Amino acid sequence: MLRMSKMTDYGIVLLTELARAGNETRTARELAAGTGVPLPSVSKVLKGLQGAGLLVSHRGASGGYGLARPAEEIPLTEIITALEGPVSLTECGAHGAHPPAGTCELETVCRVRGHWRVINRTIQDALGRLTLADLCAPVPRLVGLGVPSRPAAPAQNPNSTPATAGGVPS
């Protein structure tokens, strides 16, 4: 199963809260109160995001954290990479064209290694098209990225008779 860590999830929640705040700064305590993320986790995640250059901190009476760039300029891949490391399904896909020897015991005989790179690149590209601003927007904004804009039609009961024009079964 593909799954982000809880801390990465928290990081995305905290960043969307900061993006919604606009140019205002928020303290770790305010972010914890506003999001429900425990304060120790907020502090840990904020330090990681600041170290990755996604946040800036301001000292003083009106200090706190703010985004280092506009939300429209922060791709989801950058957020995930800052908190998880490179986005990749497999070890060989996490590296460049020539991963270090010993990454995988099958690398010298693997016949799908090149395909994993294509799959990993596709996932990175898809996540790179989403920005922090997209995550702050209502869900329909994501429609152009392959996310359904409305729920799928309910499945028909296999025991029911399909209707034709005029509502008369055929």
Coordinates of N, CA, C and O in Angstrom, one line a residue:
M1 N 0.8 -1.2 0.0 CA 0.0 0.0 0.0 C 0.9 1.2 0.0 O 1.9 1.3 0.7
L2 N 0.5 2.2 -0.7 CA 1.2 3.5 -0.8 C 0.5 4.4 0.3 O -0.7 4.6 0.3
R3 N 1.4 4.9 1.1 CA 0.8 5.8 2.2 C 1.9 6.7 2.7 O 3.0 6.3 2.9
M4 N 1.5 8.0 2.9 CA 2.4 9.0 3.5 C 2.4 8.7 5.0 O 1.5 8.2 5.6
S5 N 3.5 9.2 5.6 CA 3.5 9.1 7.1 C 2.6 10.1 7.7 O 2.1 11.1 7.1
K6 N 2.3 9.9 9.0 CA 1.4 10.8 9.7 C 2.0 12.2 9.7 O 1.3 13.2 9.6
M7 N 3.3 12.3 9.9 CA 4.0 13.6 10.0 C 3.9 14.4 8.6 O 3.7 15.6 8.6
T8 N 3.9 13.6 7.5 CA 3.8 14.3 6.2 C 2.3 14.8 6.1 O 2.1 15.9 5.6
D9 N 1.4 14.0 6.5 CA 0.0 14.4 6.5 C -0.2 15.7 7.4 O -0.8 16.7 6.9
Y10 N 0.4 15.7 8.5 CA 0.4 16.8 9.4 C 1.0 18.0 8.7 O 0.5 19.2 8.8
G11 N 2.1 17.8 8.1 CA 2.8 18.9 7.4 C 1.9 19.6 6.3 O 1.9 20.8 6.2
I12 N 1.2 18.8 5.6 CA 0.3 19.3 4.6 C -0.8 20.1 5.2 O -1.2 21.1 4.8
V13 N -1.4 19.5 6.3 CA -2.4 20.2 7.0 C -1.9 21.6 7.5 O -2.6 22.6 7.4
L14 N -0.8 21.6 8.1 CA -0.2 22.8 8.7 C 0.1 23.8 7.5 O -0.2 25.0 7.7
L15 N 0.6 23.4 6.4 CA 0.9 24.3 5.3 C -0.4 24.9 4.7 O -0.4 26.1 4.4
T16 N -1.4 24.1 4.6 CA -2.7 24.6 4.1 C -3.2 25.7 5.1 O -3.8 26.7 4.6
E17 N -3.1 25.5 6.4 CA -3.5 26.4 7.4 C -2.7 27.7 7.2 O -3.3 28.8 7.2
L18 N -1.4 27.6 7.0 CA -0.6 28.8 6.8 C -1.0 29.5 5.4 O -1.0 30.7 5.3
A19 N -1.3 28.7 4.4 CA -1.6 29.3 3.1 C -2.9 30.1 3.2 O -3.1 31.1 2.6
R20 N -3.9 29.6 4.0 CA -5.1 30.2 4.2 C -5.0 31.5 5.0 O -5.8 32.4 4.9
A21 N -3.9 31.6 5.8 CA -3.7 32.8 6.6 C -3.1 33.9 5.7 O -3.0 35.1 6.2
G22 N -2.7 33.7 4.5 CA -2.2 34.7 3.6 C -0.8 35.1 4.1 O 0.0 34.3 4.3
N23 N -0.6 36.4 4.3 CA 0.7 36.9 4.7 C 0.9 37.0 6.2 O 1.9 37.4 6.7
E24 N -0.2 36.6 6.9 CA -0.1 36.6 8.4 C 0.8 35.4 8.9 O 0.8 34.3 8.3
T25 N 1.5 35.6 10.0 CA 2.3 34.5 10.6 C 1.4 33.8 11.6 O 0.4 34.4 12.1
R26 N 1.8 32.6 11.9 CA 1.1 31.8 13.0 C 2.1 31.1 13.8 O 3.1 30.7 13.3
T27 N 1.9 31.1 15.1 CA 2.8 30.4 16.0 C 2.5 29.0 16.0 O 1.4 28.5 15.5
A28 N 3.4 28.2 16.5 CA 3.2 26.7 16.6 C 2.0 26.4 17.4 O 1.1 25.6 17.1
R29 N 1.8 27.2 18.5 CA 0.6 27.0 19.4 C -0.7 27.3 18.6 O -1.7 26.6 18.8
E30 N -0.7 28.4 17.9 CA -1.9 28.7 17.1 C -2.2 27.7 16.0 O -3.4 27.3 15.8
L31 N -1.2 27.2 15.4 CA -1.4 26.2 14.4 C -1.9 24.9 15.0 O -2.8 24.2 14.4
A32 N -1.4 24.5 16.2 CA -1.9 23.3 16.9 C -3.4 23.5 17.2 O -4.2 22.6 17.0
A33 N -3.7 24.7 17.8 CA -5.1 24.9 18.1 C -6.0 24.9 16.9 O -7.1 24.4 17.0
G34 N -5.5 25.5 15.8 CA -6.4 25.7 14.6 C -6.5 24.4 13.8 O -7.5 24.3 13.1
T35 N -5.6 23.5 14.0 CA -5.7 22.2 13.2 C -6.0 21.0 14.0 O -6.4 20.0 13.4
G36 N -5.8 21.0 15.3 CA -5.9 19.8 16.1 C -4.7 18.9 16.1 O -4.7 17.8 16.7
V37 N -3.6 19.3 15.4 CA -2.4 18.5 15.4 C -1.7 18.8 16.8 O -1.6 19.9 17.2
P38 N -1.2 17.7 17.4 CA -0.6 17.9 18.7 C 0.6 18.9 18.6 O 1.4 18.8 17.7
L39 N 0.8 19.7 19.6 CA 1.9 20.8 19.6 C 3.3 20.2 19.4 O 4.0 20.7 18.6
P40 N 3.6 19.1 20.1 CA 5.0 18.5 19.8 C 5.2 18.1 18.3 O 6.2 18.3 17.8
S41 N 4.1 17.6 17.7 CA 4.2 17.2 16.3 C 4.3 18.5 15.4 O 5.1 18.5 14.5
V42 N 3.5 19.5 15.8 CA 3.6 20.7 15.0 C 5.0 21.3 15.0 O 5.6 21.7 14.0
S43 N 5.6 21.4 16.2 CA 7.0 21.9 16.3 C 8.0 21.1 15.5 O 8.8 21.7 14.8
K44 N 7.9 19.8 15.5 CA 8.8 18.9 14.8 C 8.6 19.1 13.3 O 9.6 19.3 12.5
V45 N 7.4 19.2 12.8 CA 7.1 19.3 11.4 C 7.5 20.7 10.9 O 8.1 20.8 9.8
L46 N 7.2 21.7 11.7 CA 7.6 23.1 11.3 C 9.1 23.2 11.1 O 9.6 23.9 10.2
K47 N 9.9 22.6 12.0 CA 11.3 22.7 11.9 C 11.8 22.0 10.6 O 12.7 22.5 9.9
G48 N 11.2 20.9 10.2 CA 11.5 20.2 9.0 C 11.2 21.0 7.8 O 12.0 21.1 6.8
L49 N 10.0 21.6 7.8 CA 9.6 22.4 6.7 C 10.4 23.7 6.5 O 10.7 24.2 5.4
Q50 N 10.8 24.3 7.7 CA 11.7 25.4 7.6 C 13.1 25.1 7.1 O 13.6 25.8 6.3
G51 N 13.6 23.9 7.5 CA 14.9 23.5 7.1 C 14.9 23.2 5.6 O 15.9 23.3 4.9
A52 N 13.7 22.8 5.0 CA 13.6 22.5 3.6 C 13.4 23.8 2.8 O 13.2 23.8 1.6
G53 N 13.2 24.9 3.5 CA 13.0 26.2 2.8 C 11.6 26.5 2.4 O 11.3 27.4 1.6
L54 N 10.6 25.8 2.9 CA 9.2 26.0 2.6 C 8.6 27.0 3.6 O 7.6 27.6 3.2
L55 N 9.2 27.2 4.8 CA 8.7 28.2 5.7 C 9.8 29.1 6.2 O 11.0 28.8 6.1
V56 N 9.4 30.3 6.6 CA 10.2 31.2 7.2 C 9.7 31.5 8.6 O 8.5 31.4 8.8
S57 N 10.6 31.7 9.6 CA 10.1 32.1 10.9 C 10.5 33.5 11.2 O 11.5 34.0 10.8
H58 N 9.6 34.1 12.0 CA 9.8 35.5 12.4 C 9.8 35.6 13.9 O 8.9 35.0 14.6
R59 N 10.8 36.2 14.5 CA 10.9 36.4 15.9 C 10.2 37.6 16.4 O 9.8 38.5 15.6
G60 N 9.9 37.7 17.6 CA 9.3 38.9 18.2 C 7.9 38.7 18.6 O 7.3 37.6 18.5
A61 N 7.3 39.8 19.1 CA 5.9 39.8 19.6 C 4.9 39.3 18.5 O 3.9 38.6 18.8
S62 N 5.1 39.7 17.3 CA 4.2 39.3 16.2 C 4.8 38.2 15.4 O 4.5 38.0 14.2
G63 N 5.7 37.4 16.0 CA 6.4 36.4 15.3 C 5.6 35.1 15.0 O 4.5 35.0 15.4
G64 N 6.2 34.2 14.4 CA 5.6 33.0 14.0 C 6.1 32.4 12.7 O 7.2 32.8 12.3
Y65 N 5.4 31.6 12.1 CA 5.8 31.0 10.8 C 4.9 31.5 9.7 O 3.7 31.7 9.9
G66 N 5.5 31.6 8.5 CA 4.8 31.9 7.3 C 5.4 31.1 6.1 O 6.5 30.6 6.2
L67 N 4.7 31.1 5.0 CA 5.2 30.5 3.8 C 6.4 31.2 3.3 O 6.4 32.5 3.3
A68 N 7.4 30.5 2.8 CA 8.5 31.1 2.2 C 8.2 31.7 0.8 O 8.9 32.6 0.3
R69 N 7.2 31.1 0.1 CA 6.8 31.5 -1.2 C 5.3 31.4 -1.3 O 4.6 30.8 -0.4
P70 N 4.7 32.0 -2.3 CA 3.2 31.9 -2.4 C 2.8 30.4 -2.6 O 3.6 29.6 -3.2
A71 N 1.6 30.1 -2.1 CA 1.1 28.7 -2.2 C 1.1 28.2 -3.6 O 1.3 27.0 -3.8
E72 N 0.9 29.1 -4.6 CA 0.8 28.6 -6.0 C 2.2 28.2 -6.5 O 2.3 27.5 -7.5
E73 N 3.2 28.5 -5.8 CA 4.6 28.1 -6.2 C 5.2 27.0 -5.4 O 6.4 26.7 -5.5
I74 N 4.4 26.3 -4.6 CA 4.9 25.2 -3.8 C 4.2 23.9 -4.3 O 3.0 23.7 -3.9
P75 N 4.9 23.1 -5.0 CA 4.3 21.9 -5.5 C 4.2 20.8 -4.4 O 5.1 20.8 -3.5
L76 N 3.3 19.9 -4.5 CA 3.1 18.9 -3.5 C 4.3 18.0 -3.4 O 4.7 17.6 -2.3
T77 N 5.0 17.7 -4.5 CA 6.2 16.9 -4.5 C 7.2 17.5 -3.6 O 7.9 16.8 -2.9
E78 N 7.4 18.8 -3.6 CA 8.4 19.5 -2.8 C 8.0 19.3 -1.3 O 8.9 19.1 -0.4
I79 N 6.8 19.3 -0.9 CA 6.3 19.2 0.4 C 6.6 17.7 0.9 O 7.2 17.5 1.9
I80 N 6.2 16.8 0.1 CA 6.4 15.4 0.4 C 7.9 15.0 0.5 O 8.3 14.4 1.4
T81 N 8.7 15.5 -0.4 CA 10.1 15.3 -0.4 C 10.8 15.8 0.8 O 11.6 15.2 1.4
A82 N 10.3 17.0 1.2 CA 10.9 17.7 2.4 C 10.6 16.8 3.7 O 11.5 16.8 4.6
L83 N 9.5 16.1 3.7 CA 9.2 15.4 5.0 C 9.4 13.9 4.9 O 9.6 13.2 5.9
E84 N 9.4 13.3 3.6 CA 9.5 11.9 3.4 C 10.8 11.5 2.7 O 11.2 10.3 2.8
G85 N 11.3 12.4 1.9 CA 12.4 12.0 1.0 C 11.8 11.9 -0.4 O 10.6 12.2 -0.6
P86 N 12.6 11.4 -1.3 CA 12.1 11.4 -2.7 C 10.8 10.6 -2.9 O 10.7 9.5 -2.3
V87 N 9.9 11.0 -3.8 CA 8.7 10.3 -4.1 C 9.1 9.2 -5.0 O 9.6 9.4 -6.1
S88 N 8.8 7.9 -4.5 CA 9.2 6.8 -5.3 C 8.5 5.5 -4.8 O 8.3 5.4 -3.5
L89 N 8.1 4.7 -5.7 CA 7.5 3.4 -5.2 C 8.5 2.3 -4.9 O 8.3 1.4 -4.1
T90 N 9.7 2.4 -5.6 CA 10.7 1.4 -5.4 C 12.0 2.1 -5.1 O 12.2 3.2 -5.4
E91 N 13.0 1.3 -4.6 CA 14.3 1.9 -4.3 C 15.0 2.3 -5.5 O 15.6 3.4 -5.6
C92 N 14.9 1.6 -6.6 CA 15.6 1.9 -7.8 C 15.0 3.2 -8.5 O 15.7 3.9 -9.2
G93 N 13.8 3.4 -8.2 CA 13.1 4.6 -8.8 C 13.4 5.9 -8.0 O 13.2 7.0 -8.4
A94 N 14.0 5.7 -6.8 CA 14.2 6.9 -5.9 C 15.6 7.6 -6.3 O 15.9 8.6 -5.9
H95 N 16.3 6.9 -7.2 CA 17.6 7.4 -7.6 C 17.6 7.9 -9.0 O 16.6 7.7 -9.7
G96 N 18.7 8.5 -9.4 CA 18.9 8.9 -10.8 C 19.0 7.8 -11.7 O 18.7 6.6 -11.4
A97 N 19.6 8.0 -12.9 CA 19.7 7.0 -13.9 C 20.6 5.8 -13.4 O 20.4 4.7 -13.9
H98 N 21.5 6.1 -12.6 CA 22.5 5.0 -12.1 C 22.5 5.0 -10.6 O 23.3 5.7 -10.0
P99 N 21.6 4.2 -10.0 CA 21.6 4.2 -8.5 C 22.9 3.5 -8.0 O 23.5 2.8 -8.7
P100 N 23.2 3.8 -6.7 CA 24.4 3.3 -6.2 C 24.3 1.7 -6.1 O 23.3 1.2 -5.9
A101 N 25.5 1.1 -6.3 CA 25.5 -0.4 -6.3 C 25.0 -0.8 -4.9 O 25.3 -0.2 -3.9
G102 N 24.3 -1.9 -4.9 CA 23.8 -2.5 -3.6 C 22.4 -2.0 -3.2 O 21.9 -2.4 -2.2
T103 N 21.8 -1.1 -4.0 CA 20.5 -0.6 -3.6 C 19.5 -1.7 -3.6 O 18.7 -1.8 -2.7
C104 N 19.6 -2.6 -4.6 CA 18.7 -3.8 -4.6 C 19.5 -5.0 -5.1 O 20.2 -4.9 -6.1
E105 N 19.2 -6.1 -4.5 CA 20.0 -7.3 -4.9 C 19.6 -7.8 -6.2 O 20.3 -8.6 -6.8
L106 N 18.5 -7.3 -6.8 CA 18.1 -7.8 -8.1 C 18.4 -6.8 -9.3 O 18.2 -7.1 -10.4
E107 N 19.0 -5.7 -8.9 CA 19.2 -4.6 -9.9 C 20.0 -5.1 -11.2 O 19.7 -4.6 -12.3
T108 N 20.9 -6.0 -11.1 CA 21.7 -6.4 -12.2 C 20.9 -7.3 -13.2 O 21.2 -7.5 -14.3
V109 N 19.8 -8.0 -12.7 CA 19.0 -8.9 -13.5 C 17.6 -8.4 -13.7 O 16.8 -9.1 -14.3
C110 N 17.2 -7.3 -13.1 CA 15.8 -6.9 -13.1 C 15.4 -6.4 -14.5 O 16.0 -5.5 -15.1
R111 N 14.3 -7.0 -15.0 CA 13.8 -6.6 -16.3 C 12.8 -5.5 -16.3 O 12.3 -5.1 -17.3
V112 N 12.3 -5.1 -15.1 CA 11.3 -4.1 -15.0 C 11.8 -2.8 -14.4 O 11.1 -1.8 -14.3
R113 N 13.1 -2.7 -14.1 CA 13.7 -1.5 -13.5 C 13.4 -0.3 -14.3 O 13.0 0.7 -13.7
G114 N 13.6 -0.3 -15.6 CA 13.3 0.8 -16.4 C 11.8 1.2 -16.4 O 11.5 2.4 -16.4
H115 N 10.9 0.3 -16.3 CA 9.5 0.5 -16.2 C 9.2 1.2 -14.8 O 8.3 2.1 -14.8
W116 N 9.8 0.8 -13.8 CA 9.6 1.4 -12.5 C 10.0 2.9 -12.5 O 9.3 3.7 -11.9
R117 N 11.0 3.2 -13.2 CA 11.4 4.6 -13.4 C 10.3 5.4 -14.1 O 10.1 6.5 -13.7
V118 N 9.7 4.8 -15.1 CA 8.7 5.5 -15.8 C 7.5 5.7 -14.9 O 6.9 6.8 -14.8
I119 N 7.1 4.7 -14.1 CA 6.0 4.8 -13.2 C 6.3 5.8 -12.1 O 5.4 6.6 -11.8
N120 N 7.5 5.8 -11.6 CA 7.8 6.7 -10.5 C 7.8 8.2 -11.1 O 7.3 9.1 -10.4
R121 N 8.3 8.3 -12.3 CA 8.3 9.7 -12.9 C 6.9 10.2 -13.2 O 6.6 11.3 -13.0
T122 N 6.0 9.3 -13.5 CA 4.6 9.6 -13.8 C 3.9 10.1 -12.5 O 3.2 11.1 -12.4
I123 N 4.2 9.4 -11.4 CA 3.7 9.8 -10.1 C 4.2 11.1 -9.7 O 3.5 12.0 -9.2
Q124 N 5.5 11.3 -9.8 CA 6.2 12.6 -9.5 C 5.6 13.7 -10.3 O 5.3 14.8 -9.8
D125 N 5.3 13.5 -11.6 CA 4.8 14.5 -12.4 C 3.3 14.9 -12.0 O 3.0 16.0 -12.0
A126 N 2.6 13.8 -11.7 CA 1.2 14.1 -11.2 C 1.2 14.9 -9.9 O 0.4 15.9 -9.8
L127 N 2.0 14.5 -9.0 CA 2.0 15.2 -7.7 C 2.6 16.6 -7.9 O 2.3 17.6 -7.2
G128 N 3.5 16.8 -8.9 CA 4.1 18.1 -9.1 C 3.2 19.1 -9.8 O 3.4 20.3 -9.7
R129 N 2.1 18.6 -10.4 CA 1.1 19.5 -11.0 C 0.2 20.0 -9.9 O -0.6 21.0 -10.1
L130 N 0.1 19.4 -8.7 CA -0.7 19.9 -7.6 C 0.2 20.9 -6.8 O 1.3 20.6 -6.5
T131 N -0.4 22.0 -6.4 CA 0.3 22.9 -5.6 C -0.4 23.1 -4.2 O -1.6 22.6 -4.1
L132 N 0.2 23.7 -3.3 CA -0.4 24.0 -2.0 C -1.7 24.8 -2.2 O -2.7 24.5 -1.5
A133 N -1.7 25.7 -3.2 CA -2.9 26.5 -3.4 C -4.0 25.5 -3.9 O -5.2 25.7 -3.5
D134 N -3.7 24.5 -4.7 CA -4.8 23.6 -5.1 C -5.4 22.8 -3.9 O -6.6 22.6 -3.8
L135 N -4.6 22.5 -2.9 CA -5.0 21.8 -1.7 C -5.9 22.7 -0.8 O -6.6 22.2 0.1
C136 N -5.8 24.0 -1.0 CA -6.6 24.9 -0.2 C -7.9 25.2 -0.9 O -8.8 25.8 -0.3
A137 N -8.1 24.9 -2.2 CA -9.2 25.2 -3.0 C -10.3 24.1 -2.8 O -10.0 23.0 -2.4
P138 N -11.6 24.4 -3.1 CA -12.6 23.4 -3.1 C -12.3 22.3 -4.0 O -11.6 22.5 -5.0
V139 N -12.7 21.1 -3.8 CA -12.4 19.9 -4.6 C -12.6 20.1 -6.1 O -11.8 19.7 -6.9
P140 N -13.7 20.7 -6.5 CA -13.9 20.8 -8.0 C -12.7 21.4 -8.7 O -12.6 21.2 -9.9
R141 N -11.9 22.2 -8.1 CA -10.8 22.8 -8.8 C -9.8 21.8 -9.3 O -9.0 22.0 -10.2
L142 N -9.8 20.6 -8.7 CA -8.9 19.5 -9.0 C -9.4 18.7 -10.2 O -8.7 17.8 -10.7
V143 N -10.5 19.0 -10.8 CA -11.1 18.2 -11.9 C -10.2 18.0 -13.0 O -10.0 17.0 -13.6
G144 N -9.5 19.1 -13.4 CA -8.5 19.0 -14.6 C -7.4 18.0 -14.3 O -6.7 17.7 -15.2
L145 N -7.2 17.6 -13.1 CA -6.1 16.7 -12.8 C -6.5 15.3 -12.6 O -5.8 14.5 -12.1
G146 N -7.7 15.0 -13.1 CA -8.2 13.6 -13.1 C -9.0 13.2 -11.9 O -9.3 12.1 -11.7
V147 N -9.3 14.2 -11.0 CA -10.1 13.9 -9.9 C -11.6 14.1 -10.2 O -11.9 15.2 -10.8
P148 N -12.5 13.2 -10.0 CA -13.9 13.4 -10.4 C -14.5 14.6 -9.7 O -14.2 14.9 -8.5
S149 N -15.3 15.3 -10.4 CA -15.9 16.5 -9.9 C -17.2 16.2 -9.1 O -17.7 17.0 -8.3
R150 N -17.8 15.1 -9.3 CA -19.0 14.7 -8.6 C -18.9 13.2 -8.4 O -18.2 12.5 -9.1
P151 N -19.7 12.7 -7.4 CA -19.7 11.3 -7.1 C -20.2 10.5 -8.4 O -21.0 11.0 -9.1
A152 N -19.7 9.3 -8.5 CA -20.1 8.5 -9.6 C -21.6 8.1 -9.5 O -22.1 8.1 -8.3
A153 N -22.3 7.8 -10.6 CA -23.7 7.5 -10.5 C -23.8 6.1 -9.7 O -22.9 5.3 -9.8
P154 N -24.9 6.0 -8.9 CA -25.0 4.8 -8.2 C -25.2 3.6 -9.1 O -25.8 3.7 -10.2
A155 N -24.6 2.5 -8.7 CA -24.8 1.2 -9.6 C -26.2 0.8 -9.6 O -26.9 0.9 -8.6
Q156 N -26.6 0.3 -10.7 CA -28.0 -0.2 -10.9 C -28.1 -1.5 -10.2 O -27.1 -2.3 -10.2
N157 N -29.3 -1.8 -9.7 CA -29.5 -3.1 -9.1 C -29.6 -4.1 -10.3 O -30.3 -3.9 -11.3
P158 N -28.8 -5.2 -10.2 CA -28.8 -6.2 -11.3 C -30.1 -6.9 -11.5 O -30.4 -7.4 -12.6
N159 N -31.0 -6.8 -10.6 CA -32.3 -7.5 -10.7 C -33.4 -6.5 -11.3 O -34.5 -7.0 -11.6
S160 N -33.0 -5.3 -11.5 CA -34.0 -4.3 -12.0 C -34.0 -4.4 -13.5 O -33.0 -4.8 -14.1
T161 N -35.1 -4.0 -14.1 CA -35.2 -3.9 -15.6 C -34.8 -2.6 -16.1 O -35.3 -1.6 -15.6
P162 N -33.8 -2.4 -17.0 CA -33.4 -1.1 -17.5 C -34.6 -0.4 -18.2 O -35.3 -1.1 -18.9
A163 N -34.7 0.9 -18.1 CA -35.7 1.6 -18.7 C -35.2 2.2 -20.1 O -34.0 2.4 -20.2
T164 N -36.1 2.4 -21.0 CA -35.7 3.0 -22.3 C -36.4 4.4 -22.3 O -37.0 4.8 -21.3
A165 N -36.3 5.0 -23.4 CA -36.9 6.3 -23.6 C -38.4 6.2 -23.2 O -39.0 5.3 -23.6
G166 N -38.8 7.1 -22.4 CA -40.2 7.1 -22.0 C -40.5 6.3 -20.8 O -41.6 6.2 -20.3
G167 N -39.4 5.7 -20.3 CA -39.6 4.9 -19.0 C -40.2 3.5 -19.2 O -40.5 2.9 -18.3
V168 N -40.4 3.1 -20.4 CA -41.0 1.8 -20.7 C -39.9 0.8 -20.9 O -39.0 1.0 -21.8
P169 N -39.8 -0.4 -20.2 CA -38.8 -1.4 -20.4 C -38.8 -1.9 -21.8 O -39.9 -2.0 -22.4
S170 N -37.7 -2.3 -22.3 CA -37.6 -2.9 -23.6 C -37.9 -4.4 -23.6 O -37.8 -5.0 -22.7

